[in-house]
CSV table of C-alpha atoms and ligand atoms in Angstrom, one decimal:
chain,number,residue,atom,x,y,z
A,1,MET,CA,-0.5,157.7,25.1
A,2,GLU,CA,-1.1,156.6,28.6
A,3,PRO,CA,1.7,158.6,30.3
A,4,SER,CA,4.8,156.2,30.9
A,5,ALA,CA,7.7,157.9,32.1
A,6,THR,CA,8.5,160.2,35.6
A,7,TRP,CA,10.4,163.4,35.1
A,8,ASP,CA,12.2,165.1,36.9
A,9,VAL,CA,11.2,169.0,36.2
A,10,ASP,CA,14.3,170.8,35.8
A,11,SER,CA,15.1,167.7,33.5
A,12,ILE,CA,12.9,168.8,30.8
A,13,ASP,CA,13.9,170.6,27.3
A,14,LEU,CA,10.8,171.4,25.4
A,15,SER,CA,13.8,173.8,23.2
A,16,ASP,CA,16.1,169.9,22.6
A,17,MET,CA,14.8,168.3,19.8
A,18,GLU,CA,15.9,164.9,21.1
A,19,PHE,CA,12.3,165.6,24.0
A,20,TRP,CA,10.2,166.1,20.6
A,21,ARG,CA,12.2,162.4,19.4
A,22,ARG,CA,10.8,160.6,22.4
A,23,PRO,CA,7.7,158.1,22.3
A,24,TRP,CA,4.7,160.0,22.8
A,25,ALA,CA,3.9,158.1,26.2
A,26,GLU,CA,7.0,160.0,27.2
A,27,ARG,CA,6.0,163.2,26.1
A,28,GLU,CA,2.3,163.2,27.6
A,29,ASP,CA,3.9,162.4,31.1
A,30,ALA,CA,6.7,165.0,30.5
A,31,PHE,CA,3.4,167.8,30.5
A,32,ALA,CA,1.7,166.0,33.0
A,33,THR,CA,4.3,166.9,34.9
A,34,LEU,CA,5.4,170.5,33.6
A,35,ARG,CA,1.2,171.2,34.5
A,36,ARG,CA,1.5,170.1,38.0
A,37,GLU,CA,4.5,171.4,39.1
A,38,ARG,CA,5.9,174.3,36.1
A,39,PRO,CA,2.1,175.1,34.3
A,40,ILE,CA,4.1,178.2,32.6
A,41,SER,CA,8.3,177.3,32.7
A,42,HIS,CA,10.8,179.3,30.5
A,43,TYR,CA,13.5,177.6,27.8
A,44,ASP,CA,16.3,179.3,25.8
A,45,GLU,CA,16.0,179.6,21.9
A,46,PRO,CA,16.0,176.1,20.2
A,47,VAL,CA,19.1,175.9,18.1
A,48,ILE,CA,19.1,175.6,14.5
A,49,GLU,CA,22.4,173.8,13.1
A,50,ASN,CA,23.9,173.9,9.8
A,51,THR,CA,22.3,176.8,8.3
A,52,SER,CA,24.3,179.9,6.9
A,53,ILE,CA,20.7,182.0,7.4
A,54,GLU,CA,20.8,184.2,10.8
A,55,PHE,CA,17.9,184.1,12.9
A,56,PRO,CA,17.4,187.2,15.1
A,57,ALA,CA,18.0,187.0,18.8
A,58,GLY,CA,15.8,186.1,20.9
A,59,THR,CA,15.3,185.8,24.7
A,60,GLY,CA,13.7,181.7,24.6
A,61,TYR,CA,9.7,181.6,25.3
A,62,TYR,CA,7.2,180.9,28.5
A,63,ALA,CA,5.4,177.5,27.3
A,64,LEU,CA,1.8,177.8,28.5
A,65,THR,CA,0.6,174.2,29.1
A,66,LYS,CA,-2.6,174.8,31.1
A,67,TYR,CA,-6.2,174.7,29.2
A,68,ARG,CA,-6.6,178.5,31.1
A,69,ASP,CA,-3.3,179.9,30.4
A,70,VAL,CA,-3.9,178.8,26.7
A,71,ALA,CA,-7.3,180.3,26.9
A,72,THR,CA,-6.4,183.5,28.5
A,73,ALA,CA,-3.4,184.2,26.4
A,74,SER,CA,-6.0,183.4,22.8
A,75,ARG,CA,-9.2,185.5,24.4
A,76,HIS,CA,-6.7,188.5,24.8
A,77,PRO,CA,-5.4,189.2,21.3
A,78,ASP,CA,-4.9,192.8,21.9
A,79,VAL,CA,-2.3,191.4,24.5
A,80,PHE,CA,-1.4,188.9,23.2
A,81,LEU,CA,-0.1,189.6,19.4
A,82,SER,CA,0.5,187.4,16.8
A,83,GLY,CA,2.3,189.7,14.1
A,84,PRO,CA,5.3,190.2,15.8
A,85,GLY,CA,7.8,188.1,14.5
A,86,ALA,CA,5.2,185.7,13.4
A,87,VAL,CA,3.6,182.5,14.9
A,88,SER,CA,6.5,180.2,14.5
A,89,LEU,CA,8.7,180.0,17.8
A,90,MET,CA,12.0,182.1,16.5
A,91,ASP,CA,10.9,185.5,14.8
A,92,LEU,CA,11.4,185.1,11.0
A,93,PRO,CA,14.5,186.1,9.4
A,94,SER,CA,14.2,188.0,6.4
A,95,GLU,CA,14.1,185.9,3.5
A,96,MET,CA,11.7,183.8,4.7
A,97,VAL,CA,9.0,186.7,5.6
A,98,GLU,CA,8.4,186.5,2.3
A,99,TYR,CA,6.8,183.0,2.5
A,100,PHE,CA,6.1,182.0,6.0
A,101,SER,CA,4.2,185.5,7.2
A,102,GLY,CA,1.0,184.5,6.5
A,103,MET,CA,-2.7,185.7,8.0
A,104,ILE,CA,-1.7,183.6,11.1
A,105,SER,CA,0.5,185.8,11.5
A,106,THR,CA,-1.2,189.2,11.8
A,107,ASP,CA,-3.1,191.1,14.1
A,108,ASN,CA,-6.6,193.6,13.7
A,109,PRO,CA,-7.4,195.5,12.1
A,110,LYS,CA,-5.2,193.8,8.8
A,111,HIS,CA,-5.6,190.4,10.3
A,112,ALA,CA,-9.8,191.0,10.2
A,113,ARG,CA,-9.4,192.4,6.2
A,114,LEU,CA,-6.9,189.4,5.1
A,115,ARG,CA,-9.3,186.7,6.8
A,116,ARG,CA,-12.6,188.1,4.7
A,117,ILE,CA,-10.9,187.3,1.8
A,118,VAL,CA,-10.9,183.9,1.9
A,119,SER,CA,-13.7,183.4,5.0
A,120,ASN,CA,-16.3,182.1,2.9
A,121,ALA,CA,-14.8,179.3,1.3
A,122,PHE,CA,-14.9,177.5,4.9
A,123,ASN,CA,-17.7,178.5,6.4
A,124,PRO,CA,-20.7,175.6,6.6
A,125,ARG,CA,-22.8,176.8,3.8
A,126,ASN,CA,-20.3,176.2,1.4
A,127,VAL,CA,-18.2,173.0,2.9
A,128,ARG,CA,-21.6,171.5,2.5
A,129,ALA,CA,-21.6,172.5,-0.9
A,130,VAL,CA,-18.5,170.9,-1.1
A,131,GLU,CA,-19.7,167.8,0.5
A,132,ASP,CA,-20.1,165.5,-2.8
A,133,SER,CA,-16.9,166.1,-3.9
A,134,ILE,CA,-15.4,165.1,-0.3
A,135,ASP,CA,-17.2,162.1,-0.7
A,136,ARG,CA,-16.4,161.2,-4.1
A,137,LYS,CA,-12.9,161.6,-3.7
A,138,ALA,CA,-12.7,159.8,-0.5
A,139,ASP,CA,-14.4,157.2,-2.3
A,140,GLU,CA,-11.5,157.2,-5.2
A,141,ILE,CA,-8.9,157.0,-2.9
A,142,ILE,CA,-10.3,154.3,-1.3
A,143,THR,CA,-10.6,152.4,-3.8
A,144,ARG,CA,-7.6,152.4,-5.3
A,145,ALA,CA,-5.6,151.5,-1.7
A,146,ALA,CA,-7.7,148.7,-1.7
A,147,ALA,CA,-6.5,147.6,-5.2
A,148,ASN,CA,-3.5,146.7,-2.8
A,149,GLY,CA,-4.7,145.5,0.1
A,150,THR,CA,-1.7,146.4,2.7
A,151,GLY,CA,0.5,149.0,2.8
A,152,ASP,CA,1.6,152.9,4.3
A,153,PHE,CA,-1.6,154.7,5.5
A,154,ILE,CA,0.3,157.9,5.2
A,155,THR,CA,0.7,157.6,1.5
A,156,ASP,CA,-2.2,155.6,0.6
A,157,ILE,CA,-5.0,157.5,2.1
A,158,ALA,CA,-4.6,160.5,5.2
A,159,ALA,CA,-1.6,162.6,3.2
A,160,ARG,CA,-3.4,161.8,-0.4
A,161,PHE,CA,-7.0,162.8,0.8
A,162,PRO,CA,-6.8,166.1,2.1
A,163,LEU,CA,-4.2,167.2,-0.5
A,164,GLU,CA,-6.5,166.2,-3.9
A,165,ILE,CA,-9.6,168.2,-1.5
A,166,ILE,CA,-7.5,171.4,-0.7
A,167,CYS,CA,-5.6,171.7,-4.2
A,168,ASP,CA,-9.3,171.3,-6.3
A,169,MET,CA,-10.1,174.3,-3.4
A,170,MET,CA,-7.2,176.0,-4.8
A,171,GLY,CA,-7.3,175.6,-8.2
A,172,VAL,CA,-4.1,173.4,-8.6
A,173,PRO,CA,-4.2,171.0,-11.1
A,174,PRO,CA,-3.6,166.9,-10.0
A,175,SER,CA,-0.4,166.8,-12.4
A,176,GLU,CA,0.7,169.2,-9.2
A,177,TYR,CA,-0.1,167.1,-6.4
A,178,GLU,CA,2.8,165.6,-5.9
A,179,SER,CA,4.9,168.6,-5.9
A,180,VAL,CA,2.5,170.3,-4.0
A,181,LEU,CA,2.9,167.3,-1.4
A,182,ARG,CA,6.5,167.5,-0.6
A,183,HIS,CA,6.8,170.8,-0.5
A,184,SER,CA,4.3,171.2,2.3
A,185,ASN,CA,5.9,168.2,3.6
A,186,ILE,CA,9.1,170.3,3.5
A,187,ILE,CA,7.5,173.0,5.1
A,188,LEU,CA,5.9,171.3,8.1
A,189,SER,CA,9.0,168.8,8.2
A,190,ASN,CA,10.8,170.7,11.2
A,191,GLY,CA,14.0,169.4,9.7
A,192,ASP,CA,13.4,165.7,10.1
A,193,PRO,CA,16.0,164.6,8.2
A,194,ASP,CA,13.6,162.0,6.0
A,195,PHE,CA,12.5,165.4,4.1
A,196,ILE,CA,15.1,167.4,4.7
A,197,PRO,CA,18.8,165.3,3.6
A,198,VAL,CA,21.4,166.1,6.3
A,199,ASP,CA,24.1,167.6,4.5
A,200,GLN,CA,21.1,170.3,3.0
A,201,ASP,CA,21.1,173.5,4.7
A,202,PRO,CA,17.5,172.9,6.3
A,203,ILE,CA,16.2,176.9,6.4
A,204,LEU,CA,17.4,176.9,2.4
A,205,PHE,CA,15.7,174.1,1.8
A,206,VAL,CA,12.3,175.4,3.4
A,207,LEU,CA,12.7,178.6,1.7
A,208,GLU,CA,13.3,176.3,-1.9
A,209,SER,CA,9.7,175.4,-1.1
A,210,GLY,CA,8.3,178.3,-0.3
A,211,ALA,CA,9.4,179.6,-3.5
A,212,ALA,CA,8.2,176.8,-5.7
A,213,LEU,CA,4.8,176.9,-4.2
A,214,THR,CA,4.8,180.6,-4.9
A,215,ALA,CA,5.4,180.3,-8.5
A,216,LEU,CA,2.6,177.5,-8.9
A,217,MET,CA,0.7,180.4,-7.3
A,218,GLU,CA,1.8,183.1,-9.7
A,219,GLU,CA,1.5,180.6,-12.5
A,220,LEU,CA,-2.5,180.1,-11.6
A,221,GLY,CA,-2.5,183.2,-10.4
A,222,LYS,CA,-1.9,184.9,-14.0
A,223,TYR,CA,-5.0,183.4,-15.8
A,224,ARG,CA,-7.3,184.2,-12.9
A,225,MET,CA,-6.5,187.8,-13.1
A,226,ASP,CA,-8.5,188.4,-16.2
A,227,ASN,CA,-11.0,185.1,-16.2
A,228,PRO,CA,-11.9,184.3,-12.2
A,229,ILE,CA,-13.1,181.5,-11.8
A,230,ASP,CA,-15.2,179.2,-8.4
A,231,ASP,CA,-11.7,178.8,-6.9
A,232,ILE,CA,-9.2,180.3,-4.0
A,233,THR,CA,-7.0,181.6,-5.8
A,234,SER,CA,-8.8,183.0,-8.1
A,235,ALA,CA,-10.3,185.1,-4.4
A,236,LEU,CA,-6.9,186.0,-3.7
A,237,VAL,CA,-5.3,187.9,-6.6
A,238,ASN,CA,-9.1,189.5,-7.2
A,239,ALA,CA,-9.3,190.4,-3.7
A,240,GLU,CA,-9.2,194.4,-3.1
A,241,ILE,CA,-9.2,195.6,0.1
A,242,GLU,CA,-10.1,199.6,0.1
A,243,SER,CA,-9.3,199.5,-3.1
A,244,GLU,CA,-5.2,198.1,-3.1
A,245,LYS,CA,-4.7,194.5,-4.7
A,246,LEU,CA,-2.7,192.2,-2.2
A,247,THR,CA,1.2,192.4,-2.5
A,248,HIS,CA,3.3,189.9,-4.1
A,249,GLN,CA,4.1,188.9,-0.5
A,250,GLU,CA,0.5,188.4,1.4
A,251,LEU,CA,-0.8,186.7,-1.9
A,252,ALA,CA,2.5,183.9,-1.6
A,253,SER,CA,2.3,183.5,2.5
A,254,PHE,CA,-1.3,183.7,2.2
A,255,PHE,CA,-1.1,180.3,-0.7
A,256,VAL,CA,1.7,178.7,1.2
A,257,LEU,CA,-0.8,178.7,4.5
A,258,LEU,CA,-3.6,177.8,3.1
A,259,VAL,CA,-2.2,174.7,1.3
A,260,ALA,CA,0.1,173.6,4.2
A,261,ALA,CA,-2.4,173.8,6.7
A,262,GLY,CA,-4.8,172.4,4.5
A,263,ASN,CA,-2.6,169.6,4.4
A,264,GLU,CA,-0.2,168.8,7.0
A,265,THR,CA,-2.9,169.0,9.5
A,266,THR,CA,-6.1,166.6,8.9
A,267,ARG,CA,-3.3,164.1,7.3
A,268,THR,CA,-2.4,164.1,11.2
A,269,ALA,CA,-6.2,163.4,12.7
A,270,ILE,CA,-7.2,161.2,10.2
A,271,ALA,CA,-3.6,158.8,11.1
A,272,HIS,CA,-4.1,159.2,14.7
A,273,GLY,CA,-7.4,158.4,14.2
A,274,LEU,CA,-7.1,154.6,12.7
A,275,TYR,CA,-4.2,153.9,15.1
A,276,ALA,CA,-5.8,155.0,18.0
A,277,LEU,CA,-8.9,152.8,16.8
A,278,THR,CA,-6.3,150.0,16.8
A,279,GLU,CA,-5.5,150.8,19.6
A,280,HIS,CA,-8.6,150.9,21.4
A,281,PRO,CA,-11.1,148.2,19.4
A,282,GLU,CA,-13.9,148.5,22.1
A,283,GLU,CA,-13.8,152.3,20.4
A,284,LYS,CA,-13.9,150.9,17.0
A,285,ALA,CA,-16.9,148.5,17.8
A,286,ARG,CA,-18.8,151.1,19.0
A,287,LEU,CA,-18.7,153.2,15.6
A,288,LEU,CA,-19.0,150.0,13.9
A,289,ALA,CA,-22.3,149.8,15.5
A,290,ASP,CA,-23.2,153.3,15.3
A,291,TYR,CA,-21.3,155.1,12.6
A,292,GLU,CA,-24.1,158.4,13.1
A,293,GLY,CA,-24.9,158.5,15.9
A,294,LEU,CA,-21.1,159.0,17.4
A,295,ALA,CA,-19.8,160.7,14.0
A,296,LYS,CA,-20.1,164.1,15.7
A,297,THR,CA,-18.1,162.7,18.9
A,298,ALA,CA,-15.7,160.6,17.4
A,299,THR,CA,-14.2,163.3,15.0
A,300,ASP,CA,-13.4,165.8,17.9
A,301,GLU,CA,-12.0,163.2,19.7
A,302,ILE,CA,-10.0,162.2,17.1
A,303,VAL,CA,-8.6,165.6,16.9
A,304,ARG,CA,-8.4,166.1,20.6
A,305,TRP,CA,-6.3,162.8,20.7
A,306,ALA,CA,-4.2,163.6,17.9
A,307,SER,CA,-3.3,167.4,18.6
A,308,PRO,CA,-2.0,167.6,15.1
A,309,VAL,CA,-0.6,171.0,15.6
A,310,ILE,CA,1.1,171.2,19.4
A,311,TRP,CA,1.4,174.5,19.8
A,312,MET,CA,1.2,178.1,18.5
A,313,ARG,CA,2.9,181.6,19.3
A,314,ARG,CA,1.9,184.8,20.6
A,315,THR,CA,4.6,187.9,21.6
A,316,LEU,CA,3.7,190.1,24.4
A,317,ALA,CA,2.0,193.4,23.5
A,318,GLU,CA,2.5,194.7,27.0
A,319,ASP,CA,3.5,193.7,30.7
A,320,TYR,CA,0.5,191.0,31.8
A,321,VAL,CA,-0.1,188.6,35.2
A,322,LEU,CA,-0.6,185.8,33.5
A,323,SER,CA,-1.5,182.9,36.5
A,324,ASP,CA,0.3,184.9,38.7
A,325,TYR,CA,3.2,184.3,36.4
A,326,GLU,CA,4.4,188.2,35.3
A,327,LEU,CA,5.0,188.4,31.8
A,328,THR,CA,6.8,191.4,30.0
A,329,LYS,CA,6.0,193.3,27.3
A,330,GLY,CA,7.9,191.8,24.2
A,331,ASP,CA,8.1,188.1,25.6
A,332,LYS,CA,7.2,184.8,23.4
A,333,VAL,CA,4.5,182.0,24.6
A,334,LEU,CA,3.8,179.3,23.3
A,335,LEU,CA,0.0,178.4,23.7
A,336,PHE,CA,1.3,174.4,23.8
A,337,TYR,CA,-2.7,172.9,22.1
A,338,SER,CA,-1.9,169.3,22.9
A,339,SER,CA,-1.0,169.8,26.6
A,340,ALA,CA,-4.3,171.6,27.1
A,341,ASN,CA,-5.7,169.0,25.8
A,342,ARG,CA,-5.0,166.7,28.6
A,343,ASP,CA,-5.9,169.5,31.1
A,344,GLU,CA,-7.3,167.1,34.2
A,345,ASP,CA,-8.8,170.0,35.7
A,346,VAL,CA,-11.2,170.2,31.9
A,347,PHE,CA,-11.3,166.0,30.7
A,348,ALA,CA,-12.3,163.6,33.1
A,349,ASP,CA,-10.4,161.0,32.2
A,350,PRO,CA,-8.2,162.9,29.4
A,351,TYR,CA,-5.7,159.7,28.2
A,352,VAL,CA,-8.9,157.7,27.9
A,353,PHE,CA,-9.4,157.9,24.1
A,354,ASP,CA,-13.9,157.8,24.1
A,355,VAL,CA,-15.4,158.0,20.9
A,356,GLY,CA,-18.6,159.3,22.8
A,357,ARG,CA,-16.7,162.2,24.6
A,358,SER,CA,-18.9,164.6,25.8
A,359,PRO,CA,-18.7,167.7,26.3
A,360,ASN,CA,-15.6,167.9,25.2
A,361,GLU,CA,-14.5,171.1,24.6
A,362,HIS,CA,-10.3,170.9,23.3
A,363,TYR,CA,-8.4,173.1,21.7
A,364,GLY,CA,-7.1,170.9,19.2
A,365,PHE,CA,-8.1,173.8,16.2
A,366,GLY,CA,-7.3,176.6,18.8
A,367,ALA,CA,-8.1,178.2,21.3
A,368,PRO,CA,-11.4,181.0,21.1
A,369,GLY,CA,-9.9,183.9,19.4
A,370,PRO,CA,-9.5,185.6,15.9
A,371,HIS,CA,-6.7,182.8,15.0
A,372,PHE,CA,-9.4,179.7,15.4
A,373,CYS,CA,-9.0,177.4,12.8
A,374,LEU,CA,-10.4,178.5,9.3
A,375,GLY,CA,-10.5,175.0,8.0
A,376,ALA,CA,-12.0,173.5,11.1
A,377,HIS,CA,-15.3,172.3,9.5
A,378,LEU,CA,-13.8,171.6,6.4
A,379,ALA,CA,-11.1,169.2,8.5
A,380,ARG,CA,-14.1,167.6,10.1
A,381,ARG,CA,-16.3,166.7,7.7
A,382,GLU,CA,-13.1,165.4,5.4
A,383,ILE,CA,-12.5,162.9,9.1
A,384,THR,CA,-16.4,162.6,9.0
A,385,VAL,CA,-16.3,161.2,5.6
A,386,MET,CA,-13.2,159.2,5.7
A,387,PHE,CA,-13.7,157.1,8.6
A,388,ARG,CA,-17.3,156.6,7.7
A,389,GLU,CA,-16.4,155.4,4.5
A,390,LEU,CA,-13.5,153.2,6.0
A,391,LEU,CA,-15.3,151.5,8.0
A,392,ARG,CA,-18.3,150.9,6.3
A,393,ARG,CA,-16.4,149.3,3.5
A,394,TYR,CA,-13.5,147.8,5.1
A,395,PRO,CA,-14.8,146.9,8.6
A,396,GLY,CA,-11.4,144.8,9.8
A,397,ILE,CA,-9.1,148.1,9.0
A,398,HIS,CA,-6.4,148.4,11.4
A,399,SER,CA,-3.0,149.9,11.5
A,400,ASP,CA,-0.1,147.7,12.0
A,401,GLY,CA,2.7,147.9,13.9
A,402,THR,CA,4.5,151.1,15.5
A,403,PRO,CA,3.9,154.6,13.9
A,404,LEU,CA,7.0,156.5,13.2
A,405,GLN,CA,6.8,159.6,14.5
A,406,LEU,CA,7.7,162.8,12.7
A,407,GLN,CA,10.7,164.1,14.5
A,408,SER,CA,8.8,167.9,15.3
A,409,SER,CA,7.9,169.7,18.0
A,410,PHE,CA,5.2,171.9,15.7
A,411,ILE,CA,3.6,168.8,14.1
A,412,ASN,CA,2.4,165.6,15.9
A,413,GLY,CA,2.8,163.8,12.6
A,414,ILE,CA,3.1,160.4,11.5
A,415,LYS,CA,5.4,159.6,9.1
A,416,ARG,CA,4.2,156.4,8.3
A,417,LEU,CA,2.2,153.9,9.4
A,418,ASP,CA,1.6,150.2,8.0
A,419,TYR,CA,-2.0,149.0,7.3
A,420,THR,CA,-4.0,145.9,6.6
A,421,PHE,CA,-7.7,146.6,4.9
B,1,HEM,C1,-7.4,168.4,11.6
B,1,HEM,C2,-7.0,169.3,11.4
B,1,HEM,C3,-6.5,170.3,11.7
B,1,HEM,C4,-5.7,171.6,13.0
B,1,HEM,C5,-5.6,170.0,14.0
B,1,HEM,C6,-5.8,172.9,12.6
B,1,HEM,C7,-5.5,173.1,14.0
B,1,HEM,C8,-5.3,175.1,13.6
B,1,HEM,C9,-4.6,175.8,14.9
B,1,HEM,C10,-4.2,174.9,16.0
B,1,HEM,C11,-4.9,177.0,14.4
B,1,HEM,C12,-4.3,178.4,15.2
B,1,HEM,C13,-5.3,178.6,15.4
B,1,HEM,C14,-5.1,179.9,16.2
B,1,HEM,O1,-3.4,180.3,16.4
B,1,HEM,O2,-5.7,180.3,17.6
B,1,HEM,C15,-5.2,176.8,12.5
B,1,HEM,C16,-5.3,178.3,11.7
B,1,HEM,C17,-5.7,178.0,10.6
B,1,HEM,N1,-6.0,176.7,9.9
B,1,HEM,FE1,-5.9,175.2,10.9
B,1,HEM,N2,-6.4,172.9,11.5
B,1,HEM,C18,-6.4,172.4,10.6
B,1,HEM,C19,-7.6,171.5,9.5
B,1,HEM,C20,-7.0,172.9,8.2
B,1,HEM,C21,-7.5,173.1,7.2
B,1,HEM,C22,-8.4,171.8,6.4
B,1,HEM,C23,-7.3,174.4,6.4
B,1,HEM,C24,-7.4,174.6,5.2
B,1,HEM,C25,-6.8,175.2,4.5
B,1,HEM,C26,-6.6,174.9,8.2
B,1,HEM,C27,-6.7,176.5,7.6
B,1,HEM,C28,-5.9,177.1,8.7
B,1,HEM,C29,-5.5,178.8,8.5
B,1,HEM,C30,-5.3,179.7,7.5
B,1,HEM,C31,-5.6,178.9,9.7
B,1,HEM,C32,-4.9,180.3,10.6
B,1,HEM,C33,-6.5,181.3,10.7
B,1,HEM,C34,-6.3,183.0,11.2
B,1,HEM,O3,-4.8,183.0,11.2
B,1,HEM,O4,-7.3,183.3,10.9
B,1,HEM,N3,-6.9,174.3,8.7
B,1,HEM,N4,-5.8,175.6,12.7
């Protein structure tokens, strides 16, 4: 992922989907150029083609590419809001609010109240309590995949593993795993033609997936209203905030957020992890020699390296001067975590994959602030367990060839990664 091309800063357009189809090394170079020459740059709204849904008009956004600016925005949630228009790049049209305007797109005091309902399930103590089931899942999935000896690492392992864990936590039965995977792929596909056929209205397609996940939540929730069990869906449908139940919209968007966030991100980290270990055999050898000693730093380095979530958006509550740039009330900013994670001012040799990297205060899970990733403990555990088991049982495991990149500005995804045990 070392930068490769040389960019003229004026030719970089982060709103052009062509940019996101470029190889990683070229993208890295563009961001290195931005950090150096124009750390806060403005872009017009991207154009969404072939949809009948009308998006509210917007005035574009500022891309924050330096670690320090991403940190400032995250640490001042009273100025850099998550609520107005949602954390997506474009303000959500009313049709999408129902499914996609979850807790991540709210501010205090509402955000703190919503987060409290589910935070217990994801705290370190509870993640430790489900460790056995995470170990068991890893074992089952690897055994199933190893029977073939080779295949696509994404479908066999990287996507399967977090999918089954989050579904179990939510109370989704195995018969629905495939459908949950398909819908969360569509929701976070950013219109990639491998997930949304080119002759379809991409936004209607995404809305249908939101509706399908919501229907599943309703079905699971019905029983749990009278018979609460120890899963997150029970916690959601029975939660009361100041003696009021969550509204249908709050429930639907909560469910969609947890399922999609729990799936697509960890999968991306695990996929990049195998590719990075294959491309850097000396780092793999270090891990094989001392997995327990390096597991913690290696897991965080995989998340920094992969930066599965490329950005989140905030909206200015008031005029604000950020590193000498004058931002105005209502402006949108995108916090480029992926670029912050390569910031030369913070990381020594940012393009070196180092499983022992320390310190490593990366922003893969977001920067410090109220929205810091709720699933960070769970995701770290999943990554640690999966690589421990893969390397212990199949030390020769490696990826083959070049990964197929997801065409997305939002998730740094891999669609296909051939591998051999
Ligand atoms: C390697 C895996 C993961 C990465 C890289 C990741 C990344 C992120 C990022 C960047 C944010 C936004 C932080 C912000 O805006 O300040 C976030 C928030 C969130 N993540 Fe994760 N995530 C991962 C795994 C998970 C998992 C397994 C779950 C489980 C459901 C999860 C649930 C959430 C939720 C619910 C939020 C919103 C929190 C809030 O608004 O309070 N994430 N994550």
